[in-house]
PDB file of C-alpha atoms and ligand atoms in Angstrom:
ATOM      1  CA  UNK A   1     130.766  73.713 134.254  1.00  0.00           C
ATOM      2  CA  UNK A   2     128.538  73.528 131.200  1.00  0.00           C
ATOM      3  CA  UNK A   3     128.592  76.250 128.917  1.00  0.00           C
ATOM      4  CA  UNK A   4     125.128  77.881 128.420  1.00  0.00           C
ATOM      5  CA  UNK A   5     123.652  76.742 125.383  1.00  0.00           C
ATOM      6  CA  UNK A   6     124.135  79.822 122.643  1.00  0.00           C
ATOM      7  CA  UNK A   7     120.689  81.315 122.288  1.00  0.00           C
ATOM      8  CA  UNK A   8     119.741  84.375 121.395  1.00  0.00           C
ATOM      9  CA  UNK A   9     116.212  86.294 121.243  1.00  0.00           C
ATOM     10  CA  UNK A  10     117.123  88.360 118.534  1.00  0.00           C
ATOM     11  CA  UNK A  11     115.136  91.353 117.267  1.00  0.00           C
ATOM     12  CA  UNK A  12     117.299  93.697 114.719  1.00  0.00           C
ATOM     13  CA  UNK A  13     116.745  95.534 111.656  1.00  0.00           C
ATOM     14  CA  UNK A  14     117.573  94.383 108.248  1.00  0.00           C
ATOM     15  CA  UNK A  15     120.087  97.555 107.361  1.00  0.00           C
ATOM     16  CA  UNK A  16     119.602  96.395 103.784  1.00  0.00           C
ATOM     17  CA  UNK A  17     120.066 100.121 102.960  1.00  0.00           C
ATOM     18  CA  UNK A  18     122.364 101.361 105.698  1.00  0.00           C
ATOM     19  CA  UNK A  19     126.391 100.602 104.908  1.00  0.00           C
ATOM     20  CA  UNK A  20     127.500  98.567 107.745  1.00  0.00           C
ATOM     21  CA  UNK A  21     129.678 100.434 110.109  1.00  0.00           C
ATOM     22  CA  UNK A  22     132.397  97.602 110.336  1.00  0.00           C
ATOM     23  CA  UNK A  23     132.810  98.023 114.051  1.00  0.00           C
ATOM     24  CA  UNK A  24     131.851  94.354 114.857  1.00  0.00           C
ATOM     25  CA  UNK A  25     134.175  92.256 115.354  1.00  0.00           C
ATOM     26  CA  UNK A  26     134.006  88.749 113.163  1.00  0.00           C
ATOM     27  CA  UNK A  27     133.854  85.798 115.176  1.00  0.00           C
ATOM     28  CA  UNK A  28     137.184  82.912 115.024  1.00  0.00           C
ATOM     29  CA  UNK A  29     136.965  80.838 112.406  1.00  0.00           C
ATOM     30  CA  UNK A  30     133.897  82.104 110.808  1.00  0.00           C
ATOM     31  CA  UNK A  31     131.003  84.015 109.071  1.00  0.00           C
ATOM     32  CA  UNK A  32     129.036  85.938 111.181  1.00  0.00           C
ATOM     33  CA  UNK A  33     125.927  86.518 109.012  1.00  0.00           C
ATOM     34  CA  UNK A  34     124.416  89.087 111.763  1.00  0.00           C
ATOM     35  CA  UNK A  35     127.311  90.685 111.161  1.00  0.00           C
ATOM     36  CA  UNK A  36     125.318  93.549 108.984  1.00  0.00           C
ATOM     37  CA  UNK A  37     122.454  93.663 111.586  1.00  0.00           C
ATOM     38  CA  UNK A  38     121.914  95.856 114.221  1.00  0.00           C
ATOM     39  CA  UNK A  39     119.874  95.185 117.601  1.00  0.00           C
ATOM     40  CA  UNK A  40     116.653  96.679 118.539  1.00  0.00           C
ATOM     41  CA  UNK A  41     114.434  97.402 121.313  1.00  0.00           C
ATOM     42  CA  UNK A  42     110.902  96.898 119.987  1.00  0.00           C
ATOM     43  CA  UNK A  43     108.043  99.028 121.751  1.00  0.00           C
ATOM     44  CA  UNK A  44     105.209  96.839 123.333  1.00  0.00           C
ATOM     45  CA  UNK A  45     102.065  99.052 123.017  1.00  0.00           C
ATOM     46  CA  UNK A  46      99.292  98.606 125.626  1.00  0.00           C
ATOM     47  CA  UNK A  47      97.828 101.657 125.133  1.00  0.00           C
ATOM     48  CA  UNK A  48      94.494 101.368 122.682  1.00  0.00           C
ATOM     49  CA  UNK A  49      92.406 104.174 120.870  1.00  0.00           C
ATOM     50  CA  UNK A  50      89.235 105.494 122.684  1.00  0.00           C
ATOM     51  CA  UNK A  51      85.947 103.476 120.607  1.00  0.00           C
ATOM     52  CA  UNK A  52      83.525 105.645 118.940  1.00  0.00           C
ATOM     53  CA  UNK A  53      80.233 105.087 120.796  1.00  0.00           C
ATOM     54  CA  UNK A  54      78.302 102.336 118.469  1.00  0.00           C
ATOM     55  CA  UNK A  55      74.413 101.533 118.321  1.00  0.00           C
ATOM     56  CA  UNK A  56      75.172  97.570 117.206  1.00  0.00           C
ATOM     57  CA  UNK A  57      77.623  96.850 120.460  1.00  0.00           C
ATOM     58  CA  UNK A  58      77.532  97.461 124.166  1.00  0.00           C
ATOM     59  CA  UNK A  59      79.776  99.478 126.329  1.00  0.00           C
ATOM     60  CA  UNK A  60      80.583  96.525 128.147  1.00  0.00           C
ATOM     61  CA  UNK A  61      81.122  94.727 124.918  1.00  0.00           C
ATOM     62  CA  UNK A  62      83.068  97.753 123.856  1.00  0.00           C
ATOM     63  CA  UNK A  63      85.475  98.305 127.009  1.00  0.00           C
ATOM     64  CA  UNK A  64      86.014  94.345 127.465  1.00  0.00           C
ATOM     65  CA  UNK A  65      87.391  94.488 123.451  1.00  0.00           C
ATOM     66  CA  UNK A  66      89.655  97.273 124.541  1.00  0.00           C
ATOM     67  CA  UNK A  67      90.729  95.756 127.860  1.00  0.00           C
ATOM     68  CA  UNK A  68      92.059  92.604 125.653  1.00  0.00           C
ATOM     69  CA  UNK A  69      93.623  94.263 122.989  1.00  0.00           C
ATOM     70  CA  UNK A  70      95.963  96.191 125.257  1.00  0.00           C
ATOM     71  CA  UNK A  71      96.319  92.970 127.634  1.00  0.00           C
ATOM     72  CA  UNK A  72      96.992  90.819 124.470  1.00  0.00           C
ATOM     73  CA  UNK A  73      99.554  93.906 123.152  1.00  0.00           C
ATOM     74  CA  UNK A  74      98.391  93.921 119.450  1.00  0.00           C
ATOM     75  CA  UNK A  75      99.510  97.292 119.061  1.00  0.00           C
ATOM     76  CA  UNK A  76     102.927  96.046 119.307  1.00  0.00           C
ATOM     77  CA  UNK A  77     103.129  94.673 115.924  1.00  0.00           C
ATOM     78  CA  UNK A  78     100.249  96.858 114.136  1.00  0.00           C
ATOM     79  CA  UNK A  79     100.850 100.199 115.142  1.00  0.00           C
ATOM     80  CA  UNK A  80     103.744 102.229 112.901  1.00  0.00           C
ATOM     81  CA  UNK A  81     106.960 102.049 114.444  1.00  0.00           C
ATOM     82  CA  UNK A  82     106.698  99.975 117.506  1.00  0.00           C
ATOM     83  CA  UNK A  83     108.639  97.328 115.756  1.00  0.00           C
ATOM     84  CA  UNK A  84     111.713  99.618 115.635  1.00  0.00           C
ATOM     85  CA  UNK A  85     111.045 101.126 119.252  1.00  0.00           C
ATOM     86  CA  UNK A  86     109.548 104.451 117.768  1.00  0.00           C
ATOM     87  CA  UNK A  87     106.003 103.937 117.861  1.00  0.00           C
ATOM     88  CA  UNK A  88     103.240 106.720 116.245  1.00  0.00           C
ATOM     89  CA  UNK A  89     100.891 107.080 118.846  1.00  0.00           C
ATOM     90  CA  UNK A  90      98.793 108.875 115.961  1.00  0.00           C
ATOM     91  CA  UNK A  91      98.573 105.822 114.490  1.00  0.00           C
ATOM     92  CA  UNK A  92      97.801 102.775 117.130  1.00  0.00           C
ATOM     93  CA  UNK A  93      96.309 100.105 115.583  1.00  0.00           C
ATOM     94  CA  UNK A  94      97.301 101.478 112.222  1.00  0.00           C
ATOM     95  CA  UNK A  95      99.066  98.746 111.033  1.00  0.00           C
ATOM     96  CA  UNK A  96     103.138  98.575 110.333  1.00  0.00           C
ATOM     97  CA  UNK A  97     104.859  99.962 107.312  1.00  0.00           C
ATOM     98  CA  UNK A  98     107.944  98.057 109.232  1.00  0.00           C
ATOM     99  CA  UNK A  99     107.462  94.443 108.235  1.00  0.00           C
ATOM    100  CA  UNK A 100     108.487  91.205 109.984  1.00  0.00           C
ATOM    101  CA  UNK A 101     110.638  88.770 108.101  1.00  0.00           C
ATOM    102  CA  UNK A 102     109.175  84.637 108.602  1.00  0.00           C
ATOM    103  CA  UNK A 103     112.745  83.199 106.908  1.00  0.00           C
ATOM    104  CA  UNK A 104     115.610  82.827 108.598  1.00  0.00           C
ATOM    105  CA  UNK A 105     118.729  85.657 108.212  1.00  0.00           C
ATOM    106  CA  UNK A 106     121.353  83.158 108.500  1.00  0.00           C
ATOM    107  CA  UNK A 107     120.050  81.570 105.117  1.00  0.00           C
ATOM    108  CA  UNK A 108     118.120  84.270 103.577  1.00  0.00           C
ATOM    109  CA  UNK A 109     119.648  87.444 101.778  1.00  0.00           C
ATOM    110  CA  UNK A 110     115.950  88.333 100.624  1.00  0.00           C
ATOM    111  CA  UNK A 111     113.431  86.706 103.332  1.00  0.00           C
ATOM    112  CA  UNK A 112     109.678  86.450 102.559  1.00  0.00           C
ATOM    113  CA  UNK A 113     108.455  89.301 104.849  1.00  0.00           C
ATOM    114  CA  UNK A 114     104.751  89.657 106.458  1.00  0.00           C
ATOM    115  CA  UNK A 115     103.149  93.717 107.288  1.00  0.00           C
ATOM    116  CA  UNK A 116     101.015  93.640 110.323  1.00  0.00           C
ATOM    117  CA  UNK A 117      97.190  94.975 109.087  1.00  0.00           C
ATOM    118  CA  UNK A 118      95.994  97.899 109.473  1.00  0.00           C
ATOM    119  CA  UNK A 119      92.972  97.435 112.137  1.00  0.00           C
ATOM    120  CA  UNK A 120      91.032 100.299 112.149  1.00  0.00           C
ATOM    121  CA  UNK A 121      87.629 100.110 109.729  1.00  0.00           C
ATOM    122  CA  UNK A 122      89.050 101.945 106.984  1.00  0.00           C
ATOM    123  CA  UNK A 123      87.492 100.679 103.793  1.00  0.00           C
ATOM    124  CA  UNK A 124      90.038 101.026 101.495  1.00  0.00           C
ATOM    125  CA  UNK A 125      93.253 100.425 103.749  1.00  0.00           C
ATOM    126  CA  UNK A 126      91.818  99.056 106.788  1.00  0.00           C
ATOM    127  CA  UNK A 127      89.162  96.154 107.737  1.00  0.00           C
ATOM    128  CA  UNK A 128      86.054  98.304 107.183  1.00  0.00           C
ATOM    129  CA  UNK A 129      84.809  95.293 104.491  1.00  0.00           C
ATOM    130  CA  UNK A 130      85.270  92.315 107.221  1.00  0.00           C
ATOM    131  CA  UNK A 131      82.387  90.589 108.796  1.00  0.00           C
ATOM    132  CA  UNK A 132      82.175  90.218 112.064  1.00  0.00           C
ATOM    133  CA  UNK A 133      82.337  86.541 111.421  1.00  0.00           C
ATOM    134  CA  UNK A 134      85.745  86.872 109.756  1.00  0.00           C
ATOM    135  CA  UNK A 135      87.419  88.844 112.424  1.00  0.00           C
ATOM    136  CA  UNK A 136      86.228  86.547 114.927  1.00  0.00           C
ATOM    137  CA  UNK A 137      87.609  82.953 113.088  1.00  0.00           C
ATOM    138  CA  UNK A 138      90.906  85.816 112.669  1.00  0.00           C
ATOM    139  CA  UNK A 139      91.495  85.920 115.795  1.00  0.00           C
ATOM    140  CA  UNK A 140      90.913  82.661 116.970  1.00  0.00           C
ATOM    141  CA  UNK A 141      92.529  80.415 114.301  1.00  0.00           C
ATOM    142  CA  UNK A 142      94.561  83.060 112.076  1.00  0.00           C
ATOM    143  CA  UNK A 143      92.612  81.987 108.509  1.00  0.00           C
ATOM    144  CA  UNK A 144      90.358  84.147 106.352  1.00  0.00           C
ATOM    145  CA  UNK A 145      87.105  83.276 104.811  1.00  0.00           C
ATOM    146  CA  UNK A 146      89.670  82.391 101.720  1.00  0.00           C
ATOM    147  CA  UNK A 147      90.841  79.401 104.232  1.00  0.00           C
ATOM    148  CA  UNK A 148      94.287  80.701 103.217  1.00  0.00           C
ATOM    149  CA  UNK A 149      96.418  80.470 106.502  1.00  0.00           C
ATOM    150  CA  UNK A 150      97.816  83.410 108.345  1.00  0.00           C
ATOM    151  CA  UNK A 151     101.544  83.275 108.969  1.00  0.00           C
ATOM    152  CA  UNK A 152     101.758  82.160 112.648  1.00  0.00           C
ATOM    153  CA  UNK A 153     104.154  85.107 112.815  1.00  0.00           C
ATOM    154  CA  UNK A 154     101.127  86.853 114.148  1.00  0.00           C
ATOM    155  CA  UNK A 155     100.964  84.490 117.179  1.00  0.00           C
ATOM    156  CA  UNK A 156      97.301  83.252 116.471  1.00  0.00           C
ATOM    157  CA  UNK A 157      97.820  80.101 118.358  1.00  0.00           C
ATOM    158  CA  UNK A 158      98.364  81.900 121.347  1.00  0.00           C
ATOM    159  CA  UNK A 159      95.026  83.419 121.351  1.00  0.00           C
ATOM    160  CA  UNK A 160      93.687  79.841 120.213  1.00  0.00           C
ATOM    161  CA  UNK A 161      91.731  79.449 123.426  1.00  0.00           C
ATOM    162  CA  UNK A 162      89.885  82.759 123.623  1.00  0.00           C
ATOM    163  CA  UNK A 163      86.706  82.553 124.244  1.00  0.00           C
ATOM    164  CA  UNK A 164      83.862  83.220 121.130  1.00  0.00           C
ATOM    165  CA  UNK A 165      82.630  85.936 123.325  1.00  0.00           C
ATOM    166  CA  UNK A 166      86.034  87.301 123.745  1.00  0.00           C
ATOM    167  CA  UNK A 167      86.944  87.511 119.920  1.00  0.00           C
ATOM    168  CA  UNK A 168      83.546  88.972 119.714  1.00  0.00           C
ATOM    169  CA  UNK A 169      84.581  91.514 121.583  1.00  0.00           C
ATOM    170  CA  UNK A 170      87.759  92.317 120.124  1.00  0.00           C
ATOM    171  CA  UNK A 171      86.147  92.326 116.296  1.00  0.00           C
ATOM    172  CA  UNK A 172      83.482  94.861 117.915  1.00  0.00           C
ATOM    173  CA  UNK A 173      86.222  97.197 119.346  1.00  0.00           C
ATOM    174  CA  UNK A 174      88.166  97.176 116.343  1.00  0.00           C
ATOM    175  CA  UNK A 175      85.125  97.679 113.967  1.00  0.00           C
ATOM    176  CA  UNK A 176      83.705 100.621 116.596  1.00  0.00           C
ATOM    177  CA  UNK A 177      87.981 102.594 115.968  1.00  0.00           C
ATOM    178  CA  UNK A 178      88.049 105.776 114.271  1.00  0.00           C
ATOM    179  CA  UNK A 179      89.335 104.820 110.934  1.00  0.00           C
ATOM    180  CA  UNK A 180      92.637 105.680 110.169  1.00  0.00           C
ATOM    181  CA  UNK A 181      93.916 105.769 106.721  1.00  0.00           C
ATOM    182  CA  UNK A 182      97.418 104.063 105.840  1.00  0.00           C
ATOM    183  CA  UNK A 183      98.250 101.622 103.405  1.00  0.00           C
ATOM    184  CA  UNK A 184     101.245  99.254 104.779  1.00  0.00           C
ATOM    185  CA  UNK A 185     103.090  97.725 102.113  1.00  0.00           C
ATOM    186  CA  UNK A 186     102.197  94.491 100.562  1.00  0.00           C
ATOM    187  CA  UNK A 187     103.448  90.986 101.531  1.00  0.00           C
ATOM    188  CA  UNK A 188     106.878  90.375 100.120  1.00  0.00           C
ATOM    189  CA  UNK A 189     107.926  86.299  98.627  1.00  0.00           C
ATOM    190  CA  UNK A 190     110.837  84.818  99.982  1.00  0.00           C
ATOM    191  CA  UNK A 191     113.933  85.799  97.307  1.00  0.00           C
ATOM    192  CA  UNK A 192     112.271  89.348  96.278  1.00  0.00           C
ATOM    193  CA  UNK A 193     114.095  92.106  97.025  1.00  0.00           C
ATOM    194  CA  UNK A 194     112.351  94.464  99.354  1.00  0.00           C
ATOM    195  CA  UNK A 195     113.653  98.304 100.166  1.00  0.00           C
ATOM    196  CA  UNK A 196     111.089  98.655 103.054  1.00  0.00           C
ATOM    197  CA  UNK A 197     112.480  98.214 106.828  1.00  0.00           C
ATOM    198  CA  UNK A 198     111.936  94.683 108.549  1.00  0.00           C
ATOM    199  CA  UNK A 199     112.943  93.079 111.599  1.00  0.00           C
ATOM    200  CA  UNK A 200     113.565  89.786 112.309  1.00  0.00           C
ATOM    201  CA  UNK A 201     112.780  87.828 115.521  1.00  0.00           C
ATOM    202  CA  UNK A 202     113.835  84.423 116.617  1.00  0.00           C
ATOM    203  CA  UNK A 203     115.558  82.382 119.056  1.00  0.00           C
ATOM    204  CA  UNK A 204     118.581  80.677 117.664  1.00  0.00           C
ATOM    205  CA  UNK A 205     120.279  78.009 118.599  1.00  0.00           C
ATOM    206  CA  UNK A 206     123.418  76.654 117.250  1.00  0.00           C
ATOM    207  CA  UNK A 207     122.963  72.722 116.808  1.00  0.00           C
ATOM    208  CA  UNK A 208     126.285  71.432 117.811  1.00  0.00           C
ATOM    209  CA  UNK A 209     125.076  72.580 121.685  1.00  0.00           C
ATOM    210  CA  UNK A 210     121.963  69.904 121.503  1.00  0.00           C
TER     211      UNK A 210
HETATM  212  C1  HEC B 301     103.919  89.572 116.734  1.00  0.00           C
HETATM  213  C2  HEC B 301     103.210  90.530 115.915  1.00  0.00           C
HETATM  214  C3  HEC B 301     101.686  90.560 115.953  1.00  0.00           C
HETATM  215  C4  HEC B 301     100.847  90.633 117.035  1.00  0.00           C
HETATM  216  C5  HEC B 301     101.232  90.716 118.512  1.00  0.00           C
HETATM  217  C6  HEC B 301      99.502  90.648 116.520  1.00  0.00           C
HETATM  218  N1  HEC B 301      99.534  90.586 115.148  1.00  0.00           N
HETATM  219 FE1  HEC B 301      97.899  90.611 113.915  1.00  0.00          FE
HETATM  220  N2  HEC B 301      99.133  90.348 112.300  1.00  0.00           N
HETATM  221  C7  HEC B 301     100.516  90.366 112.334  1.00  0.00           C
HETATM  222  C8  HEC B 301     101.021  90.182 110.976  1.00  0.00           C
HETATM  223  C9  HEC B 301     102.500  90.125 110.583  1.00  0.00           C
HETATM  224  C10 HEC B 301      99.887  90.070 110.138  1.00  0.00           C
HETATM  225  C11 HEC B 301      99.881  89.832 108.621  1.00  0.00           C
HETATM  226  C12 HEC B 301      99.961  88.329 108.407  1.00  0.00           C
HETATM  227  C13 HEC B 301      99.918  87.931 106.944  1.00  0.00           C
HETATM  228  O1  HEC B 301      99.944  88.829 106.071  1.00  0.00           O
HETATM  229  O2  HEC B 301      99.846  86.716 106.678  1.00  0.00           O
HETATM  230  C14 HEC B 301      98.718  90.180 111.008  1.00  0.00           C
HETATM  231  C15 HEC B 301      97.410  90.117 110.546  1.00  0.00           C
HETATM  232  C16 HEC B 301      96.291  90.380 111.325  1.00  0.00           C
HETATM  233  C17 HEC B 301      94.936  90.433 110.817  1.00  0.00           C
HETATM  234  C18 HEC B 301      94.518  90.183 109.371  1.00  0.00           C
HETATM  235  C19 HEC B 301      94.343  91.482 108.684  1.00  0.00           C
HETATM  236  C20 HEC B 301      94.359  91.393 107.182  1.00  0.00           C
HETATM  237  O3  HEC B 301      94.046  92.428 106.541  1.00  0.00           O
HETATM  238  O4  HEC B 301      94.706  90.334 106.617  1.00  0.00           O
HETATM  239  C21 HEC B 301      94.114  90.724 111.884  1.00  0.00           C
HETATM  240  C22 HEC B 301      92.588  90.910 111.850  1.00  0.00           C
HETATM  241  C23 HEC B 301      94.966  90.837 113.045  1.00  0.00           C
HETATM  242  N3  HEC B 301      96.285  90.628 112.659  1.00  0.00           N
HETATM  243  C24 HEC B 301      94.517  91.136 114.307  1.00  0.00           C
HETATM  244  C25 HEC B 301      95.323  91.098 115.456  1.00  0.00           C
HETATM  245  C26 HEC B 301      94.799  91.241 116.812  1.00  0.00           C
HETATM  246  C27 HEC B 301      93.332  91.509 117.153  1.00  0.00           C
HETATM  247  C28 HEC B 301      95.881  91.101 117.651  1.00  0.00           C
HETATM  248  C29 HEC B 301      95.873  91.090 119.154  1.00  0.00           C
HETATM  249  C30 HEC B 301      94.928  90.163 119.767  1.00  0.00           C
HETATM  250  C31 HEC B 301      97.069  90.892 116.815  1.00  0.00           C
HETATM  251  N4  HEC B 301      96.680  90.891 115.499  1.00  0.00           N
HETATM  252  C32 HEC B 301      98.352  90.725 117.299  1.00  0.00           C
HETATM  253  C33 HEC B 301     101.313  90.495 113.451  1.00  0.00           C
HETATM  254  C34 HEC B 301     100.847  90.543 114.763  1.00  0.00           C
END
């Protein structure tokens, strides 16, 4: 019989700072460069902050924003913690001092990592300057009004085909949050070092099973 192919949907933690244990076991005949990585159990967040009531958006508008940012799990990438499985449910929608690196481990001692946003309308930390207009083209194609692309890492084109309505929705739910103050850190280049956590996620495959 075959021998299943060799993947592996990995999500770990960079332990850049913690000394490796030594308790895993190197493979035969090689280099096991997750050897210094330890698995995790990220926390998918459904749960959503209550909307302060808001004179420019419906209820309806309001609760159908909500509904889809649960359903669509945003909070699992921008709310504190969930990344490493101990979410702050003080902080939903908060945005991630736990980055996500977009390089791959097995080449990359120093990979370029992305913070998820804070989403609340903070004006200083969160996306209390955005127009409704930029929220909306956000969400549905992942660029900016700067045109500069957003790092599919956020998984923009799987929310490609919401509807304009729907986005709407979303952008007024966010905008109508309590705003929460929290600066994530910024963006870090592929090759700079980085002491802030990250995790890495990614199916792997080795090529000599294609
Ligand atoms: C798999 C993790 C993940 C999920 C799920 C996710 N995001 Fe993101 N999001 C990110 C990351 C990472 C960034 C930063 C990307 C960058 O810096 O290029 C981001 C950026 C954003 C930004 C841009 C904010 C800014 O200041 O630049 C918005 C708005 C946003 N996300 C909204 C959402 C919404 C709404 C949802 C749910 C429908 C969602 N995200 C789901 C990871 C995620």
């Amino acid at each position: 019989m075959a021998i299943a192919k060799q993947m592996a949907l990995l999500g770990f933690l960079a332990l850049s700072l913690v000394a490796c244990s030594g308790s895993t076991s190197r493979p035969v005949g090689g280099y096991n460069p997750l050897e210094e990585f330890e698995q995790l159990n990220p926390a998918s967040i459904f749960a959503t902050p209550e909307p302060q009531p808001s004179p420019t958006y419906s209820v309806e508008q309001l609760a159908r924003g909500r509904y889809l940012v649960g359903l669509l799990g945003c909070g699992s990438c921008h709310t504190d913690g969930a990344l490493v499985g101990a979410p702050n449910p003080d902080r939903l929608l908060a945005g991630s001092s736990t980055g996500i690196a977009y390089t791959s481990p097995f080449v990359d001692e120093n990979p370029g990592v992305v913070y998820p946003a804070n989403l609340t309308p903070d004006m200083e930390t969160g996306l209390g300057l955005w127009t409704m207009e930029r929220l909306v083209t956000m969400i549905r194609v992942g660029t900016t009004e700067h045109s500069a692309s957003s790092l599919p890492v956020m998984p923009w084109p799987a929310y490609a085909a919401i509807t304009y309505d729907d986005a709407l929705s979303i952008a007024a739910y966010l905008k109508s949050l309590t705003p929460v103050s929290h600066q994530i850190p910024n963006n870090v280049q592929e090759g700079q070092q980085t002491d802030q956590e990250y995790v890495h996620f990614g199916v792997y495959q080795r090529l000599s099973d294609r």
